């Protein structure tokens, strides 16, 4: 006969074993108790092509521009309703908004061009030839220029948006990904294939230096803190690297997920958001210019790798499709690396 003490000890062991099994089976990311309150607040089903890339938010006019391969979907930032569409795109990649002239500049990766649209009507009003496979793009109000990274020709096209013409093409010595500007004549862009970033002087339209990023493989996403002059760079080696771009010094390295492709810095509240294709947004708090704390990993959906930020409300937007399999982090082949049968295209709102 088993004694009462033996039964109690057995019960304790069973409970302990169960706890261990739960811990082992728990997800490595996104398992923390919510610390910021961020979570997926809405999922807007759009449908259509299973291709997506960069997202830009216009906080004043309450619009969200979501590139969607053959179009750019334009959503109401408050309701998620599709209020318009930039149609007849061919490999839509990124959008730069030049509000001062009421025009947007959308990269068309398949036609090697930038489509100019009227922001009120969303109708095409022009097309500017870039180089091979234009991808990420930004508008820098400080210099009044639109900068376009060309992924297959390893260079950057510089556009005067008021004149509607190219004013320069800058060889950058590697495959560019995302970019940032300080508004004072300097632009930085990641070199995906080099694990580095380049510094560009806008006045001379030349690269002034190339800076390797230790521990960074496949540098992809980028954001900039203008007050403290810090670059935040997301790498496919699953790290977020904080860099002083002037000295090239690495300030901090933090862990993030698989397939980094979106980075946002909220200057008002000082969080950094890094979205990754494995279905998470990592939130890091900037304690000071040189001190950073990993706060939490917010679960989104697989494939939701890019990120737009609404500075008015603090909400984030991402995009993906339903039914992304566990071994994929992006759109299905041939646009991505993994073949699968996608579900409907969706836009995610991530807020509190």
Short mmCIF file of C-alpha atoms in Angstrom, two decimals, residues 40 51-57 64-69 92-95 135-136 177-178 220-222 236 258-264 273-282 298 300-309 315-321 329-331 345-350:
data_model
loop_
_atom_site.label_atom_id
_atom_site.label_comp_id
_atom_site.label_asym_id
_atom_site.label_seq_id
_atom_site.Cartn_x
_atom_site.Cartn_y
_atom_site.Cartn_z
CA UNK A 40 -3.87 43.83 -32.71
CA UNK A 51 1.90 40.93 -52.55
CA UNK A 52 2.72 43.77 -50.15
CA UNK A 53 5.55 45.96 -48.97
CA UNK A 54 5.95 49.38 -47.31
CA UNK A 55 3.21 51.31 -45.48
CA UNK A 56 3.02 55.07 -45.00
CA UNK A 57 0.59 56.96 -42.74
CA UNK A 64 -2.90 54.91 -44.63
CA UNK A 65 -1.09 54.03 -47.87
CA UNK A 66 -0.47 50.28 -48.18
CA UNK A 67 1.48 49.03 -51.18
CA UNK A 68 -0.29 46.01 -52.67
CA UNK A 69 1.70 44.93 -55.74
CA UNK A 92 4.26 48.65 -55.96
CA UNK A 93 6.94 48.94 -53.28
CA UNK A 94 6.94 52.28 -51.44
CA UNK A 95 5.25 55.67 -51.29
CA UNK A 135 12.00 49.97 -53.86
CA UNK A 136 12.06 51.99 -50.63
CA UNK A 177 17.09 48.50 -48.41
CA UNK A 178 15.48 51.19 -46.25
CA UNK A 220 17.04 45.80 -43.77
CA UNK A 221 14.86 48.20 -41.77
CA UNK A 222 15.90 51.64 -40.53
CA UNK A 236 18.00 39.42 -40.62
CA UNK A 258 12.97 36.58 -37.95
CA UNK A 259 12.87 38.64 -41.17
CA UNK A 260 13.17 42.24 -39.98
CA UNK A 261 11.59 44.65 -42.45
CA UNK A 262 9.91 47.48 -40.53
CA UNK A 263 11.27 49.99 -38.01
CA UNK A 264 9.55 52.96 -36.36
CA UNK A 273 8.99 49.32 -32.88
CA UNK A 274 10.60 46.56 -34.97
CA UNK A 275 8.27 44.37 -37.03
CA UNK A 276 9.36 40.93 -38.23
CA UNK A 277 7.85 38.42 -40.61
CA UNK A 278 7.53 35.72 -37.96
CA UNK A 279 4.54 37.64 -36.64
CA UNK A 280 5.81 39.96 -33.92
CA UNK A 281 6.48 43.61 -33.20
CA UNK A 282 9.33 44.02 -30.73
CA UNK A 298 3.59 41.87 -29.41
CA UNK A 300 0.67 40.04 -34.85
CA UNK A 301 0.41 37.62 -37.83
CA UNK A 302 3.01 35.76 -39.86
CA UNK A 303 4.11 37.79 -42.86
CA UNK A 304 3.33 41.14 -41.19
CA UNK A 305 6.88 42.37 -41.70
CA UNK A 306 6.50 46.06 -42.62
CA UNK A 307 5.15 48.84 -40.45
CA UNK A 308 3.50 52.25 -40.69
CA UNK A 309 3.08 54.65 -37.77
CA UNK A 315 -1.26 53.30 -33.74
CA UNK A 316 0.73 51.01 -36.01
CA UNK A 317 -0.33 49.40 -39.28
CA UNK A 318 1.01 46.25 -40.92
CA UNK A 319 -0.10 43.94 -43.74
CA UNK A 320 -0.05 40.26 -44.64
CA UNK A 321 -2.32 37.48 -45.88
CA UNK A 329 7.69 35.00 -43.27
CA UNK A 330 6.57 36.90 -46.35
CA UNK A 331 4.42 36.76 -49.47
CA UNK A 345 -4.94 40.07 -47.99
CA UNK A 346 -5.41 41.90 -44.68
CA UNK A 347 -4.25 45.11 -43.01
CA UNK A 348 -3.63 45.02 -39.26
CA UNK A 349 -4.14 47.89 -36.85
CA UNK A 350 -1.99 47.59 -33.73
#
